Amino acid sequence: MASKKFSRIPPIKMAGNSIKFTKYLKYLGVIFDSKLTRIHHLNSIQDKINCLQHKIYRISRATWGLNPRVKKEIHSKVTEKLISYGHEIWYQGKIKQNIKILKLQRSGLLNITKCYKTVSTDALQVLAGIPPLDLKLKLSSILFKLKTGN
């Protein structure tokens, strides 16, 4: 017997009311898609990070504004926490996820170091003194799995 793909999604009813199918589900701030790839979650985080970075950039121009130490503190306390929220659930250590996470970290590092956009992400991490965020998430995920016994 060959498996057959559904051409449409069967209707689901609960207490006489039909439940609509959506491609994305937001639960406790983490967005899940129908294929559980978690890329849509990272895309929504990217929108939030871009908005935040533009606000920080407006008040910290090249010659005046925030001290780089303060920008580094904002990056570590706000941006990294925003990216890593719920990572125990959605982070799988896949290459696409790591690339997306490093892209998210890069915008903050450019603002901290005031370097040109052509500088590599690795060099920005060294200049800012901030370790790669994908490695932080990987370490934290491993520690979480050890604590929970998974």
GROMACS .gro file of C-alpha atoms in nm:
model
  150
    1MET     CA    1   0.000   0.000   0.000
    2ALA     CA    2   0.158   0.325  -0.110
    3SER     CA    3   0.141   0.634   0.105
    4LYS     CA    4  -0.081   0.906  -0.030
    5LYS     CA    5  -0.033   1.277   0.022
    6PHE     CA    6  -0.332   1.483   0.117
    7SER     CA    7  -0.424   1.742  -0.141
    8ARG     CA    8  -0.605   1.937   0.128
    9ILE     CA    9  -0.590   1.941   0.503
   10PRO     CA   10  -0.877   1.754   0.666
   11PRO     CA   11  -1.106   1.970   0.881
   12ILE     CA   12  -1.066   1.940   1.256
   13LYS     CA   13  -1.365   2.005   1.480
   14MET     CA   14  -1.368   2.054   1.852
   15ALA     CA   15  -1.696   2.098   2.041
   16GLY     CA   16  -1.873   2.162   1.711
   17ASN     CA   17  -1.637   2.442   1.607
   18SER     CA   18  -1.393   2.394   1.323
   19ILE     CA   19  -1.029   2.479   1.392
   20LYS     CA   20  -0.851   2.668   1.116
   21PHE     CA   21  -0.513   2.546   0.995
   22THR     CA   22  -0.231   2.799   1.004
   23LYS     CA   23   0.123   2.764   0.878
   24TYR     CA   24   0.272   2.919   1.190
   25LEU     CA   25   0.200   2.888   1.560
   26LYS     CA   26   0.338   3.127   1.819
   27TYR     CA   27   0.362   2.966   2.161
   28LEU     CA   28   0.532   3.148   2.451
   29GLY     CA   29   0.717   3.372   2.207
   30VAL     CA   30   0.861   3.090   1.993
   31ILE     CA   31   0.721   3.053   1.642
   32PHE     CA   32   0.675   2.701   1.508
   33ASP     CA   33   0.600   2.630   1.144
   34SER     CA   34   0.429   2.327   0.994
   35LYS     CA   35   0.762   2.159   0.907
   36LEU     CA   36   0.929   2.249   1.241
   37THR     CA   37   1.227   2.412   1.067
   38ARG     CA   38   1.230   2.712   1.306
   39ILE     CA   39   1.364   2.942   1.035
   40HIS     CA   40   1.047   3.153   1.051
   41HIS     CA   41   1.119   3.210   1.421
   42LEU     CA   42   1.467   3.338   1.335
   43ASN     CA   43   1.319   3.561   1.062
   44SER     CA   44   1.083   3.721   1.313
   45ILE     CA   45   1.373   3.771   1.554
   46GLN     CA   46   1.570   3.931   1.271
   47ASP     CA   47   1.295   4.189   1.222
   48LYS     CA   48   1.301   4.273   1.594
   49ILE     CA   49   1.683   4.292   1.600
   50ASN     CA   50   1.693   4.517   1.291
   51CYS     CA   51   1.446   4.758   1.451
   52LEU     CA   52   1.647   4.758   1.774
   53GLN     CA   53   1.980   4.808   1.595
   54HIS     CA   54   1.844   5.102   1.394
   55LYS     CA   55   1.730   5.268   1.716
   56ILE     CA   56   2.071   5.213   1.876
   57TYR     CA   57   2.250   5.335   1.563
   58ARG     CA   58   2.047   5.657   1.561
   59ILE     CA   59   2.170   5.751   1.908
   60SER     CA   60   2.528   5.634   1.854
   61ARG     CA   61   2.672   5.796   1.545
   62ALA     CA   62   3.039   5.763   1.448
   63THR     CA   63   3.171   6.061   1.644
   64TRP     CA   64   2.919   6.113   1.922
   65GLY     CA   65   2.664   5.913   2.118
   66LEU     CA   66   2.697   5.598   2.319
   67ASN     CA   67   3.028   5.467   2.445
   68PRO     CA   68   3.131   5.133   2.283
   69ARG     CA   69   3.133   4.975   2.629
   70VAL     CA   70   2.767   5.071   2.674
   71LYS     CA   71   2.678   4.938   2.328
   72LYS     CA   72   2.853   4.612   2.412
   73GLU     CA   73   2.651   4.589   2.732
   74ILE     CA   74   2.326   4.652   2.542
   75HIS     CA   75   2.426   4.388   2.288
   76SER     CA   76   2.500   4.125   2.551
   77LYS     CA   77   2.198   4.199   2.770
   78VAL     CA   78   1.929   4.271   2.511
   79THR     CA   79   2.022   4.143   2.167
   80GLU     CA   80   2.177   3.813   2.272
   81LYS     CA   81   1.893   3.742   2.515
   82LEU     CA   82   1.637   3.819   2.246
   83ILE     CA   83   1.806   3.579   2.006
   84SER     CA   84   1.862   3.302   2.260
   85TYR     CA   85   1.513   3.307   2.414
   86GLY     CA   86   1.374   2.953   2.405
   87HIS     CA   87   1.679   2.814   2.225
   88GLU     CA   88   1.655   2.492   2.427
   89ILE     CA   89   1.349   2.414   2.217
   90TRP     CA   90   1.425   2.552   1.873
   91TYR     CA   91   1.806   2.536   1.841
   92GLN     CA   92   1.926   2.222   1.664
   93GLY     CA   93   2.278   2.327   1.564
   94LYS     CA   94   2.206   2.304   1.192
   95ILE     CA   95   2.422   2.500   0.950
   96LYS     CA   96   2.135   2.720   0.826
   97GLN     CA   97   2.048   2.811   1.184
   98ASN     CA   98   2.410   2.891   1.269
   99ILE     CA   99   2.447   3.114   0.963
  100LYS     CA  100   2.125   3.298   1.050
  101ILE     CA  101   2.232   3.343   1.414
  102LEU     CA  102   2.571   3.482   1.312
  103LYS     CA  103   2.398   3.725   1.073
  104LEU     CA  104   2.183   3.844   1.362
  105GLN     CA  105   2.490   3.890   1.582
  106ARG     CA  106   2.686   4.068   1.308
  107SER     CA  107   2.469   4.381   1.298
  108GLY     CA  108   2.532   4.448   1.665
  109LEU     CA  109   2.904   4.380   1.630
  110LEU     CA  110   2.931   4.629   1.344
  111ASN     CA  111   2.767   4.892   1.561
  112ILE     CA  112   2.995   4.819   1.858
  113THR     CA  113   3.324   4.819   1.666
  114LYS     CA  114   3.239   5.087   1.405
  115CYS     CA  115   3.419   4.877   1.142
  116TYR     CA  116   3.347   4.863   0.772
  117LYS     CA  117   3.082   4.620   0.651
  118THR     CA  118   3.347   4.422   0.461
  119VAL     CA  119   3.514   4.302   0.783
  120SER     CA  120   3.445   3.934   0.847
  121THR     CA  121   3.218   3.823   1.130
  122ASP     CA  122   3.503   3.631   1.294
  123ALA     CA  123   3.719   3.943   1.303
  124LEU     CA  124   3.430   4.148   1.443
  125GLN     CA  125   3.385   3.895   1.724
  126VAL     CA  126   3.754   3.917   1.812
  127LEU     CA  127   3.760   4.298   1.797
  128ALA     CA  128   3.448   4.329   2.013
  129GLY     CA  129   3.562   4.059   2.254
  130ILE     CA  130   3.234   3.871   2.215
  131PRO     CA  131   3.232   3.494   2.148
  132PRO     CA  132   3.026   3.352   1.859
  133LEU     CA  133   2.662   3.325   1.956
  134ASP     CA  134   2.611   2.990   1.786
  135LEU     CA  135   2.877   2.837   2.012
  136LYS     CA  136   2.713   2.992   2.319
  137LEU     CA  137   2.379   2.843   2.217
  138LYS     CA  138   2.537   2.505   2.147
  139LEU     CA  139   2.704   2.498   2.490
  140SER     CA  140   2.387   2.608   2.665
  141SER     CA  141   2.181   2.347   2.479
  142ILE     CA  142   2.423   2.072   2.577
  143LEU     CA  143   2.413   2.180   2.941
  144PHE     CA  144   2.032   2.190   2.929
  145LYS     CA  145   2.018   1.838   2.785
  146LEU     CA  146   2.255   1.711   3.053
  147LYS     CA  147   2.044   1.868   3.329
  148THR     CA  148   1.717   1.730   3.195
  149GLY     CA  149   1.859   1.390   3.100
  150ASN     CA  150   1.770   1.405   2.729
   0.00000   0.00000   0.00000
